[in-house]
Coordinates of C-alpha atoms in Angstrom, one line a residue:
Chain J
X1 CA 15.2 -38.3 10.2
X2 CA 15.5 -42.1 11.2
X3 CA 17.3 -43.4 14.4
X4 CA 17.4 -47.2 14.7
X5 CA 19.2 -48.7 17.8
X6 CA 20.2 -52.0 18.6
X7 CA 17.4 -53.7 16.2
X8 CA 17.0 -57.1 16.6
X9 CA 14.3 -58.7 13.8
X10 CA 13.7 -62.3 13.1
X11 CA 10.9 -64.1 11.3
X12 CA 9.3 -66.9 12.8
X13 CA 13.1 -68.8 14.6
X14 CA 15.0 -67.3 11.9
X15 CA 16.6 -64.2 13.0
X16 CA 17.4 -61.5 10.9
X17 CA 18.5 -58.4 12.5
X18 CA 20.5 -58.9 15.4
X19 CA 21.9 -55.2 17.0
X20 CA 21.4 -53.1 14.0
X21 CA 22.1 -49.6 14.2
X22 CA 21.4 -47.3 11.9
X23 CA 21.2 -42.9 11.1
X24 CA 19.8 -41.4 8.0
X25 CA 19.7 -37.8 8.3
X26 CA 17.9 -35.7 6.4
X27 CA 18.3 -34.3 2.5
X28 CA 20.0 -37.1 0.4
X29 CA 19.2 -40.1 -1.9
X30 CA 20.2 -43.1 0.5
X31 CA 21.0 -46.0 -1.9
X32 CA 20.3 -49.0 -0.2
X33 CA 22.3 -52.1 -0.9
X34 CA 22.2 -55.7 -0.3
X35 CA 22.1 -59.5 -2.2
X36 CA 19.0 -61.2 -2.4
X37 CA 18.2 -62.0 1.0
X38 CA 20.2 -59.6 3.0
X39 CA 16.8 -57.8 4.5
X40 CA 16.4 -54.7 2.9
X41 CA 13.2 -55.0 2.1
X42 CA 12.5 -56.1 5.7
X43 CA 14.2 -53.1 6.9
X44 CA 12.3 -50.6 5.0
X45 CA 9.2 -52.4 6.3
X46 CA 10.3 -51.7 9.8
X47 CA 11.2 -48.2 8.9
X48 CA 7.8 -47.6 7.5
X49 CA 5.8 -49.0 10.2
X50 CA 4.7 -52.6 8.4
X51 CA 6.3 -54.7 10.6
X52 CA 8.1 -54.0 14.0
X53 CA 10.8 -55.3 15.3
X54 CA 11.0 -57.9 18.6
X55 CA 14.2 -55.5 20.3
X56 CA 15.4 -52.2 20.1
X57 CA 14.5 -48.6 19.7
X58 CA 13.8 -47.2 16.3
X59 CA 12.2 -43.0 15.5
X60 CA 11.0 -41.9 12.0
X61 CA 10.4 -38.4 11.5
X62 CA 10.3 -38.2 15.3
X63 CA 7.3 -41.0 15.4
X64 CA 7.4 -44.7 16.7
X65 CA 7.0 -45.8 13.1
X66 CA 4.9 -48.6 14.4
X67 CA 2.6 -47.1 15.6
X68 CA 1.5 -45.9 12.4
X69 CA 0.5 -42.7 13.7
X70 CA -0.9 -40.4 10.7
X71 CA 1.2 -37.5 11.2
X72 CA 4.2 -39.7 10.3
X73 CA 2.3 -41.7 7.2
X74 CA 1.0 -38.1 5.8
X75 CA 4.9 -37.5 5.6
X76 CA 6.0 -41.0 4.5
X77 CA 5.4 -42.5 1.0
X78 CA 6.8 -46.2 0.8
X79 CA 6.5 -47.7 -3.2
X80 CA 6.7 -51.1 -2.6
X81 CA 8.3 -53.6 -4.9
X82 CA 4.8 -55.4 -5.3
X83 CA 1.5 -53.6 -5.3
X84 CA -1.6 -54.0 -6.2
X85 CA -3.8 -50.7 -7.1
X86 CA -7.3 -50.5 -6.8
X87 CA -9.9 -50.9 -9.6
X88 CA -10.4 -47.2 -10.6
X89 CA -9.4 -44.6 -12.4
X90 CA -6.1 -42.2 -12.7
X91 CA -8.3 -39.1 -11.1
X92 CA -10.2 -41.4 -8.8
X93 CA -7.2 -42.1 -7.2
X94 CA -6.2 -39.1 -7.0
X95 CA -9.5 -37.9 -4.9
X96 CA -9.2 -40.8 -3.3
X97 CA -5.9 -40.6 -1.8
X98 CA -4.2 -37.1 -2.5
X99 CA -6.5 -35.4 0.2
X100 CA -4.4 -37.6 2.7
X101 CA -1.3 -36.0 1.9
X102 CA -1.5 -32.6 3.0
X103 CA 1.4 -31.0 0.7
X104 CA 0.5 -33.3 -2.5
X105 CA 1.4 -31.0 -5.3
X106 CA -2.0 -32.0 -8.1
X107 CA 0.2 -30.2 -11.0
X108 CA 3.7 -31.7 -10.2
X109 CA 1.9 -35.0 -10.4
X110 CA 0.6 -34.5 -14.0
X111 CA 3.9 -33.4 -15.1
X112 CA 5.3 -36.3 -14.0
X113 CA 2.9 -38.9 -15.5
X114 CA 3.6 -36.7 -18.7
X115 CA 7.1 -37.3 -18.3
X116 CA 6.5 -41.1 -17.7
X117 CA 4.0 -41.5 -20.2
X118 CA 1.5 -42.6 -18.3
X119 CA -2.0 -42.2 -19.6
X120 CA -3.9 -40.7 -16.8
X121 CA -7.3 -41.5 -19.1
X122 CA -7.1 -44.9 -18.6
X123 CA -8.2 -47.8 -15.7
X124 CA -5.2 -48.2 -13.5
X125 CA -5.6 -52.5 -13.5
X126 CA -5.5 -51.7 -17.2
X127 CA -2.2 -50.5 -17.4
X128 CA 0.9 -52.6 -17.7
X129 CA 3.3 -53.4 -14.6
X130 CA 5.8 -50.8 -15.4
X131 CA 3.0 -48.3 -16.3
X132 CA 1.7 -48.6 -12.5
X133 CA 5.0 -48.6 -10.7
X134 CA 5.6 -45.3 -13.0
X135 CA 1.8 -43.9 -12.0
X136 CA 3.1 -44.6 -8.4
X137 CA 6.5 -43.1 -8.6
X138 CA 4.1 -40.1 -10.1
X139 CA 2.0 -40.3 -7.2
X140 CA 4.8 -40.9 -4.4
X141 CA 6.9 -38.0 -5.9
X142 CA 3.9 -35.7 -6.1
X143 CA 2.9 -36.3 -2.0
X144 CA 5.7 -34.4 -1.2
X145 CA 6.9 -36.3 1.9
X146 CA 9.5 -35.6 3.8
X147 CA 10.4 -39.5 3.5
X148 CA 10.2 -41.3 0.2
X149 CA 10.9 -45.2 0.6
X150 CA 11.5 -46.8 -3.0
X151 CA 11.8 -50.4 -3.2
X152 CA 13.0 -51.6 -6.2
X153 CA 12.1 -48.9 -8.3
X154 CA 13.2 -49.7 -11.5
X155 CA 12.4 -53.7 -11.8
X156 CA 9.6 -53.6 -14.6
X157 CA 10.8 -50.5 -16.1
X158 CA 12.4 -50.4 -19.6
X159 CA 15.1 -48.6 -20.3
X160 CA 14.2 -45.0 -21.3
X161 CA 11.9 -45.3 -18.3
X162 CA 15.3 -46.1 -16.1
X163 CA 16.8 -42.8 -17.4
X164 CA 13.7 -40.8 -17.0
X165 CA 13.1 -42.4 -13.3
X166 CA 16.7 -41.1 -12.5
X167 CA 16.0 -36.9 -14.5
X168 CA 12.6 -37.1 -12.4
X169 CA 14.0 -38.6 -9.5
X170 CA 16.7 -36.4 -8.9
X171 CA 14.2 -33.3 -9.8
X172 CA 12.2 -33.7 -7.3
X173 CA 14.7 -34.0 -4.5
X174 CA 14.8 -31.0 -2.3
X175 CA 16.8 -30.2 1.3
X176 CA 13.6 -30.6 3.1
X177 CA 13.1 -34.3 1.4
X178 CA 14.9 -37.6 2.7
X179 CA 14.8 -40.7 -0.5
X180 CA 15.9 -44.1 0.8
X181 CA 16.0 -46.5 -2.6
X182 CA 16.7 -50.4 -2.3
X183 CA 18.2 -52.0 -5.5
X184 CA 20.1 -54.6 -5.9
X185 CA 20.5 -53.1 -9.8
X186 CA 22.8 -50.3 -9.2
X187 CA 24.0 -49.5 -12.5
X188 CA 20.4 -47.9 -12.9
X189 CA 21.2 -45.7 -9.6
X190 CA 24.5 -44.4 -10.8
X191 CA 25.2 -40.8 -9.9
X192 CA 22.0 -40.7 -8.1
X193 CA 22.2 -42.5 -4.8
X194 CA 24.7 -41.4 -2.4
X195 CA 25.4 -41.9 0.1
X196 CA 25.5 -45.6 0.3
X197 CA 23.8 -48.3 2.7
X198 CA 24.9 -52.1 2.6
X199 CA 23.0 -54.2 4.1
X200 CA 24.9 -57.8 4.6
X201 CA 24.0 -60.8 6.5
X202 CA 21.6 -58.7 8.9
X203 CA 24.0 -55.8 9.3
X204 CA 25.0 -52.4 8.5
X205 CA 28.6 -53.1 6.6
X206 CA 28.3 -49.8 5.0
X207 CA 27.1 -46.6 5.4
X208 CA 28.8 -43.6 3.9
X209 CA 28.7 -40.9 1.6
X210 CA 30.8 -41.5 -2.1
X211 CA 33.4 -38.5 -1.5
X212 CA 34.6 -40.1 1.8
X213 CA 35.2 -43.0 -0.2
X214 CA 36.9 -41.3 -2.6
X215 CA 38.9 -39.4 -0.4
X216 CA 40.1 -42.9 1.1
X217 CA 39.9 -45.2 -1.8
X218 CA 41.1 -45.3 -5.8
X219 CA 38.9 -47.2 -8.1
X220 CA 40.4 -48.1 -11.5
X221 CA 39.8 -50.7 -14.2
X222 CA 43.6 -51.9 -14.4
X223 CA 44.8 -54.2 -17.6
X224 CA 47.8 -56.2 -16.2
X225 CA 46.6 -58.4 -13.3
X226 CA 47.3 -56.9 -10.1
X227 CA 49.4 -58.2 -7.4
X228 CA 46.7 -59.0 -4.5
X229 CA 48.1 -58.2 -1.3
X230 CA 48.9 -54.7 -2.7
X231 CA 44.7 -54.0 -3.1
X232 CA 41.9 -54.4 -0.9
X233 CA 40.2 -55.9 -3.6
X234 CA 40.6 -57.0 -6.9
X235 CA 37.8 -58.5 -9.4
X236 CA 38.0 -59.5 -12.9
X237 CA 35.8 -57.6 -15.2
X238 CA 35.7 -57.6 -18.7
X239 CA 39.0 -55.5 -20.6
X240 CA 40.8 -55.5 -16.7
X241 CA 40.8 -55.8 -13.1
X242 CA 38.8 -53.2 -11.3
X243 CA 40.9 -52.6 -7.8
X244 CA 40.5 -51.0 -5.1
X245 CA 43.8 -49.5 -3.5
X246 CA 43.7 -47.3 -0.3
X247 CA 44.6 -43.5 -2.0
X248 CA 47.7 -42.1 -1.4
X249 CA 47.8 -38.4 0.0
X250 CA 49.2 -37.1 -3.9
X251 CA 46.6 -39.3 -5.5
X252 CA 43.7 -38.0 -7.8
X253 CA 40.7 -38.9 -6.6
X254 CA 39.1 -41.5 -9.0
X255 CA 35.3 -42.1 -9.1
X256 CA 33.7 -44.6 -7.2
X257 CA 31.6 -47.6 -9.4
X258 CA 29.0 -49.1 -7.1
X259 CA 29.5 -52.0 -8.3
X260 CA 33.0 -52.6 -7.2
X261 CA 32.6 -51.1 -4.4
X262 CA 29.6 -53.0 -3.5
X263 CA 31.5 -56.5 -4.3
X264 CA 34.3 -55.2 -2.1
X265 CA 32.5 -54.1 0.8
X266 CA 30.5 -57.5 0.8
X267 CA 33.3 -59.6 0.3
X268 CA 35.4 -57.6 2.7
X269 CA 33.6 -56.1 5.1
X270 CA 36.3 -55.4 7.9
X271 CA 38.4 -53.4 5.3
X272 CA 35.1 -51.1 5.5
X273 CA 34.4 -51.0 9.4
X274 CA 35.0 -47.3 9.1
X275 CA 32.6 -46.7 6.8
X276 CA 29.7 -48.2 9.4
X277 CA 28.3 -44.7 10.0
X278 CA 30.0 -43.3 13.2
X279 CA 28.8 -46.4 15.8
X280 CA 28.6 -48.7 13.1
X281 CA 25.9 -50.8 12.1
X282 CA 27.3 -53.5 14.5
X283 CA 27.6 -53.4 18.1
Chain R
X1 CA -13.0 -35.1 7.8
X2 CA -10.3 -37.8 7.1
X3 CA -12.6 -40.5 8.8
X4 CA -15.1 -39.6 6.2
X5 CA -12.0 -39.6 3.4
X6 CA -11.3 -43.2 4.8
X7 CA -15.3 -44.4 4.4
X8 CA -15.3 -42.9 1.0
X9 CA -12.1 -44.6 -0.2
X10 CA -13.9 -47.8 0.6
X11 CA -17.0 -47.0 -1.4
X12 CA -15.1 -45.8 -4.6
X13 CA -12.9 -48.8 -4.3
X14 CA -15.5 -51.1 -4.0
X15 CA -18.1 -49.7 -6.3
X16 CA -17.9 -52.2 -8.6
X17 CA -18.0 -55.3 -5.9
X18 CA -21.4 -53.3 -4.6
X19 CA -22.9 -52.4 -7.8
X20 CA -23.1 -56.4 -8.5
X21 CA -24.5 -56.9 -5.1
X22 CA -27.3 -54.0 -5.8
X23 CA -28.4 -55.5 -9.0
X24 CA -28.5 -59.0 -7.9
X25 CA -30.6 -58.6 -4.9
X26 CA -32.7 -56.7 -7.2
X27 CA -33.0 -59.3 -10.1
X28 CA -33.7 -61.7 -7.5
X29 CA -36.7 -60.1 -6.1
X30 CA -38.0 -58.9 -9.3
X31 CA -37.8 -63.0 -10.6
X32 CA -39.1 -64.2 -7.4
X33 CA -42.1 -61.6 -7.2
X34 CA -43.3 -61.7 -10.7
X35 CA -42.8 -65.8 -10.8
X36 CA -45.1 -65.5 -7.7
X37 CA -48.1 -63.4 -9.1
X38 CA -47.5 -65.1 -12.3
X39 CA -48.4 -68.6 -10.5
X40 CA -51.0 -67.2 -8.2
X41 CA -52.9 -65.3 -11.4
X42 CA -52.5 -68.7 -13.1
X43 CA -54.2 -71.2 -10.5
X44 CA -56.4 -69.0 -8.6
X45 CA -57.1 -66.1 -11.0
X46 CA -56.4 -63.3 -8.5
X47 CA -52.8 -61.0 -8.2
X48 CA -50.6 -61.7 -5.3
X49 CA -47.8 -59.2 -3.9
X50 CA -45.2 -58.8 -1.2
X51 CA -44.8 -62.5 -0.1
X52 CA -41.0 -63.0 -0.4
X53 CA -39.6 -59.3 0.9
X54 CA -39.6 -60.1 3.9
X55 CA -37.5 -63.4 3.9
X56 CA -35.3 -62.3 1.6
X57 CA -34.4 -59.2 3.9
X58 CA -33.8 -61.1 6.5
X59 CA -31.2 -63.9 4.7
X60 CA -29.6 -60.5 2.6
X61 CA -29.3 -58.9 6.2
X62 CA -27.8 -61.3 8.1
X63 CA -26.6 -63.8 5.7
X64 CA -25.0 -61.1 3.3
X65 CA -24.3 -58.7 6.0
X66 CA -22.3 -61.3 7.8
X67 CA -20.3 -62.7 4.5
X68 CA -19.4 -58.5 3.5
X69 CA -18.5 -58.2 7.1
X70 CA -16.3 -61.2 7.3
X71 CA -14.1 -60.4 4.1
X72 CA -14.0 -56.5 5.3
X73 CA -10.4 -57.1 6.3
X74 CA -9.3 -59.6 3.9
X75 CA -7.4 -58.0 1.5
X76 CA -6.2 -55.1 3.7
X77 CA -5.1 -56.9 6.5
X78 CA -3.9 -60.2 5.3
X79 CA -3.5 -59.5 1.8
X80 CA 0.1 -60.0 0.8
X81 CA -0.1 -57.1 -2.2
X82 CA -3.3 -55.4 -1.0
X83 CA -1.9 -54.7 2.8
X84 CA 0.2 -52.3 2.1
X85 CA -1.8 -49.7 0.6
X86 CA -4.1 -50.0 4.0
X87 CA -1.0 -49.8 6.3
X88 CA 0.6 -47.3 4.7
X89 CA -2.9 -44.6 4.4
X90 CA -2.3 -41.5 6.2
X91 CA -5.1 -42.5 9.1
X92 CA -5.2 -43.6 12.4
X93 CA -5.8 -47.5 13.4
X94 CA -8.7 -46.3 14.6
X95 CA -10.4 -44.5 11.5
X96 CA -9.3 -47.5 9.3
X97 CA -11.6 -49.8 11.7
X98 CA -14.4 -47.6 12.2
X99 CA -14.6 -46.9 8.5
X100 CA -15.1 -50.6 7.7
X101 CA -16.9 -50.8 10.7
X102 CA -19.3 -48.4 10.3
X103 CA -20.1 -49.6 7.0
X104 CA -20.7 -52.9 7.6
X105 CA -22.4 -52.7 10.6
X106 CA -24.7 -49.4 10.3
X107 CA -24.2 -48.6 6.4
X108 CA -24.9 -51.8 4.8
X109 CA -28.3 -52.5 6.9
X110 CA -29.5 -48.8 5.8
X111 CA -28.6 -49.1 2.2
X112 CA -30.1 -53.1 2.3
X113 CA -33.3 -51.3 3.3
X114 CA -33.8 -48.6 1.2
X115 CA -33.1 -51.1 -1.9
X116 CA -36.0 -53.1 -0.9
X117 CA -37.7 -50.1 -0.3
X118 CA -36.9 -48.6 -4.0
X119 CA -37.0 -51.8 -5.7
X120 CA -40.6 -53.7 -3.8
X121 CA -42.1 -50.0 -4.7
X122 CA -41.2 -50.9 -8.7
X123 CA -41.7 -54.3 -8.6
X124 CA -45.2 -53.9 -7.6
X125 CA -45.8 -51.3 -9.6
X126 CA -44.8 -53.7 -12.5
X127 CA -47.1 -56.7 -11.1
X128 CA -49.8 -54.8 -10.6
X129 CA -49.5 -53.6 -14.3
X130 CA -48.8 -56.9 -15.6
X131 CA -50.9 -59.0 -12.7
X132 CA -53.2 -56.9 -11.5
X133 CA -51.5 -57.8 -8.1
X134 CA -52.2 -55.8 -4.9
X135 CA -49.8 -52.7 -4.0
X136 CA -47.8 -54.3 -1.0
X137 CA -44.5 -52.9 -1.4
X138 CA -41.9 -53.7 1.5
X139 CA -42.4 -51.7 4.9
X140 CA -38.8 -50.1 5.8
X141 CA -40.4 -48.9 9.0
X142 CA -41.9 -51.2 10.8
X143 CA -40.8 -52.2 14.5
X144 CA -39.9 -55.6 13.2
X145 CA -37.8 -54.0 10.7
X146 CA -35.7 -52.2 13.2
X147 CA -35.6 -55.2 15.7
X148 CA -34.1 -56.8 12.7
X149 CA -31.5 -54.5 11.8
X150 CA -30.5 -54.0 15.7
X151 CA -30.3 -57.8 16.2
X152 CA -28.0 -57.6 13.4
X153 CA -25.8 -54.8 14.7
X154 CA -25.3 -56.7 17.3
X155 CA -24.3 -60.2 16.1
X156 CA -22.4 -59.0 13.2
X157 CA -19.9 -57.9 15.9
X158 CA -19.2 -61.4 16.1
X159 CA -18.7 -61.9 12.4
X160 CA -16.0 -58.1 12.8
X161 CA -14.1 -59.6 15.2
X162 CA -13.4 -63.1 12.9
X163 CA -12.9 -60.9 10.2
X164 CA -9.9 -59.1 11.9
X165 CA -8.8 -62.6 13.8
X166 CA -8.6 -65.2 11.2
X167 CA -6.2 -64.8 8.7
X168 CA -7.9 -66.7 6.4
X169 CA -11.6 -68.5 5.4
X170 CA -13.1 -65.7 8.0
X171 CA -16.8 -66.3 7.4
X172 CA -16.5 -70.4 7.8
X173 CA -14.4 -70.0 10.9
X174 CA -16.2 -67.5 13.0
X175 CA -19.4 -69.6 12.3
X176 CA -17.4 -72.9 13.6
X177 CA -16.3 -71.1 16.4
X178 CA -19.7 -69.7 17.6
X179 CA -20.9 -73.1 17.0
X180 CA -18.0 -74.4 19.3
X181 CA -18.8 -71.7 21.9
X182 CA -22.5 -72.5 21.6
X183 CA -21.7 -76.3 22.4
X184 CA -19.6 -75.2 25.4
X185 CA -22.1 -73.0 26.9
X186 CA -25.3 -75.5 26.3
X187 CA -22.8 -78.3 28.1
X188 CA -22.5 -75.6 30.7
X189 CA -26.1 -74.8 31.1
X190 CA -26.7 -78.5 31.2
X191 CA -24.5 -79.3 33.9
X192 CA -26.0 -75.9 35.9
X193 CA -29.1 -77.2 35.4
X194 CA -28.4 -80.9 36.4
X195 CA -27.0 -79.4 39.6
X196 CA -29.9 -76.7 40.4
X197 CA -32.4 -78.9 39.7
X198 CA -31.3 -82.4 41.5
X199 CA -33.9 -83.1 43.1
X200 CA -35.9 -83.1 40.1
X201 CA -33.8 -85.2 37.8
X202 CA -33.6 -88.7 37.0
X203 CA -31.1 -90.9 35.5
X204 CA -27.8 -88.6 34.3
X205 CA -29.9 -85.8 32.7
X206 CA -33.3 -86.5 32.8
X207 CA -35.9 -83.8 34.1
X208 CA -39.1 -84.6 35.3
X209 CA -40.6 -81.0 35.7
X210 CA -42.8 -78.3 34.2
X211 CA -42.1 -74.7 33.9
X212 CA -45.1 -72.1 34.4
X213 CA -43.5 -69.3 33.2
X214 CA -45.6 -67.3 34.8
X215 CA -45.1 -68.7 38.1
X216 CA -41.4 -68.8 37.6
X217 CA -40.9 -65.5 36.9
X218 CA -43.6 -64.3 39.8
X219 CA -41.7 -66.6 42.4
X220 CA -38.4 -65.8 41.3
X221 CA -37.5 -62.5 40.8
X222 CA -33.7 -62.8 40.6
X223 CA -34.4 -64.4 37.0
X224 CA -35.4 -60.5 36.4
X225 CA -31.8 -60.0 37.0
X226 CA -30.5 -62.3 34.9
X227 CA -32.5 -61.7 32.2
X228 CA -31.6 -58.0 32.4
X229 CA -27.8 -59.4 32.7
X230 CA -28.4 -61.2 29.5
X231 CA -29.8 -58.1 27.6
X232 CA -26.7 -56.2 28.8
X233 CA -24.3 -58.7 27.6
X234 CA -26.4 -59.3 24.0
X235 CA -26.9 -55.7 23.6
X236 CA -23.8 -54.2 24.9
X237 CA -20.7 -55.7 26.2
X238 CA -20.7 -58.4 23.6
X239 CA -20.6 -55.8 20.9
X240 CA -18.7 -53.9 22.6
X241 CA -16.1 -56.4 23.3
X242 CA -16.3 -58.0 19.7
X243 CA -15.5 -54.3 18.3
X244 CA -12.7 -53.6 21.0
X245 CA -10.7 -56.8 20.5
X246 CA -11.0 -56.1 16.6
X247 CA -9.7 -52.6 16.7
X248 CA -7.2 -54.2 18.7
X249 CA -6.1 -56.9 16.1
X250 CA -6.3 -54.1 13.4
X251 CA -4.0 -51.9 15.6
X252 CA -1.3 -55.4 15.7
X253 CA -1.6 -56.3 12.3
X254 CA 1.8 -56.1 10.7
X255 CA 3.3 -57.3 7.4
X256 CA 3.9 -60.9 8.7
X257 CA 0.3 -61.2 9.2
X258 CA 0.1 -61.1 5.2
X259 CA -0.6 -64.2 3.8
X260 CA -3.1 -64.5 0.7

């Protein structure tokens, strides 16, 4: 589905990207990861064609994304954090930009602006911030793309929205159907996203899927402070510590919190070299 | 057709924008016209019709044409919100230029004409009612009409190519830079000139000749030439170029371009 190799982005003298490598096959909800800053957005910009990068070899959906090639945009929808939607209509839209996605299913998208709320009556510069990123999630979901880039998705939206985004989200996910999500709020992508992307200080420090975690890691909220050097990572959260301890063979396997894990992985990132995604995201 | 898809999108997104346009160029020429037979009635007693059509084509054509033209790209290319949705269309680089392309350079001129057409045909109508004015609505088909319109086919390539270059004030900067380029080739010409014609000259650039054209051109028919080189470059490779090297930027653009 995507192949980047040995990536190397930088904006103006500031480099970003320097040897990224990165494979996201096909059929899951990637959750991608990062701080403020750390270039996710950048990255899904180069995935998607909006910017390319100065080194390296990167394929989307078999394409050169930069060469923006309509075969691979007809297949790619990319929500971006900020947007700005013409001065029409819900169904004007649609005319206007359905017929450019060749599988766009017209009935799925009504059900989902039902299941937003969105009132597909109105002006879409009349509706509210949230209202438009929901319309577009609507839209995005509908086009049926093989590749569905969501940046951000939930920033604007209000809590039954956040719930609803994950039901509708996670309904409209099929085998055929790659989602890549940046957030940097990933309690509202809890037991949807996996498997998991970090993207720290220009690199790759994580990419695998939550079971393989699980298999190699316990996660538990502990209430008598632990002794450090016996966990790879110990944070203090309200009522505890949550720590991470490598799992023993007769262990249970405990469910992974993003959060924590998140923290840990950026924090300690050789403790997670493994987890890199075969290569690793560094060379 | 998904060329046709693109030139719609940009019609239906821009109705509003052109619907403005539409009814100010016809509010203007209704005011101008019926102010004019008014005054003529007034002072000599007779109706007068038709007298500002024509100019106002011509500043509409070129002057509007150009300012649409240069703020085509604007939002789509080096919009910081607005580029997305062009980037991310399902079209080729191609059908996203020639869409604006063909709009601004072949659409706009047609649809200028046929609104002064529509609207000279009811605005006489309405001063010869109210004046008594002579029928003289706008002629959409005479040879000067269509000179106009090709000349401006070809020089709003100009204005493409600074819409698609400049990242920012497009209309201002393409005029400063033709007006640059013009200064660079008149210095040129000068100094060709000073050089062919030595003998002639006095002082650092002072002539002392006459031209008969119609000696010149008799006596020198390599001036056939270049004026036939001239016609090739005005009609042909300077649009052509100006549309190339646009299609080109469009084809570059990338999110770091984005800046308004």
């Amino acid at each position: 589905m995507i192949r980047m190799q040995n990536i190397r982005f930088q904006y103006e003298k500031r480099p970003l990207f320097s040897h990224l490598n990165l494979d996201i096959p096909k059929g899951n909800i990637y959750g991608m990861l990062g701080v403020n800053g750390a270039g996710k957005t950048t990255l899904l910009k180069i995935i998607s064609g909006q910017l390319f990068p100065n080194e390296g070899t990167i394929s989307v959906l078999g394409f050169n994304p930069a060469d923006r090639k309509p075969n691979m945009l007809e297949d790619l929808f990319h929500l971006p954090e900020e947007f700005l939607l013409p001065r029409v209509r819900v169904n004007e839209y649609l005319d206007s930009y359905a017929p450019f996605y060749p599988r766009f299913d017209t009935d799925a998208f009504h059900r989902y602006c039902s299941e937003f709320g969105v009132d597909e009556s109105q002006h879409l510069n009349t509706l509210s911030y949230g209202q438009k990123k929901k319309f577009l999630l609507s839209f995005g979901l509908a086009s049926n793309t093989a590749l569905l880039i969501l940046d951000e998705p939930t920033n604007g939206l209000d809590i039954p929205s956040k719930s609803q985004f994950r039901r509708t989200v996670a309904s409209a996910m099929t085998d055929d159907r790659t989602f890549i999500i940046s957030t940097h709020q990933v309690r509202d992508m809890e037991n949807l996203i996996d498997p998991i992307i970090i993207i720290d200080s220009g690199r790759v420090v994580f990419n695998s899927a939550l079971d393989t975690v699980s298999e190699q890691f316990t996660m538990q909220l502990e209430r008598v402070e632990p002794d450090r050097d016996s966990a790879i990572f110990v944070d203090k959260v309200p009522g505890g510590w949550m720590t991470i301890r490598t799992r023993e063979p007769e262990a249970e396997e405990t469910t992974v919190d993003l959060e924590t894990l998140f923290n840990a992985v950026v924090s300690h990132p050789e403790q997670f070299i493994a987890f890199t995604g075969g290569k690793g995201g560094v060379v | 057709m998904r060329l046709i898809r693109v030139m719609r999108k940009e019609l239906v997104e821009h109705r509003r924008n052109l619907l403005i346009y539409t009814l100010t160029v016809a509010l203007l020429l209704l005011v101008q016209e019926l102010a004019d037979a008014f005054i003529v009635k007034a002072v000599s007693g007779i109706g007068s019709g038709g007298t500002t059509y024509l100019t106002n084509f011509i500043a509409f054509l070129f002057l509007g044409g150009f300012i649409i033209t240069s703020s085509a790209f604007s939002q789509d290319m080096f919009g910081r919100t607005g580029q997305h949705n062009w980037l991310m269309l399902p079209a080729s680089q191609w059908e996203k230029f020639f869409a604006k392309a063909l709009l601004s350079a072949i659409a706009y001129p047609i649809a200028l004409t046929l609104l002064f057409s529509v609207a000279s045909v009811l605005i006489e109508l309405l001063a010869l009612v109210l004046f008594g004015s002579p029928f003289t609505p706008f002629n959409p088909i005479s040879p000067y009409i269509r000179k106009l319109i090709l000349h401006f086919v070809a020089t709003q390539s100009l204005f493409l190519l600074g819409a698609t270059y400049f990242r920012k004030a497009h209309f201002f900067k393409t005029l400063l830079a033709i007006g640059v380029i013009g200064i660079g080739f008149a210095m040129l010409t000068t100094l060709f000139a000073r050089i062919a014609f030595a003998p002639y000259s006095s002082g650092v650039f002072g002539f002392h000749f006459r031209i008969d054209s119609y000696t010149l051109w008799a006596q020198n028919p390599a001036l056939h030439t270049i004026k036939w080189i001239y016609t090739l470059l005005y009609w042909v490779v300077m649009p052509l170029f100006c549309w190339f090297v646009a299609y080109l930027r469009v084809k570059e653009v990338e999110a770091t371009d984005a800046i308004q």
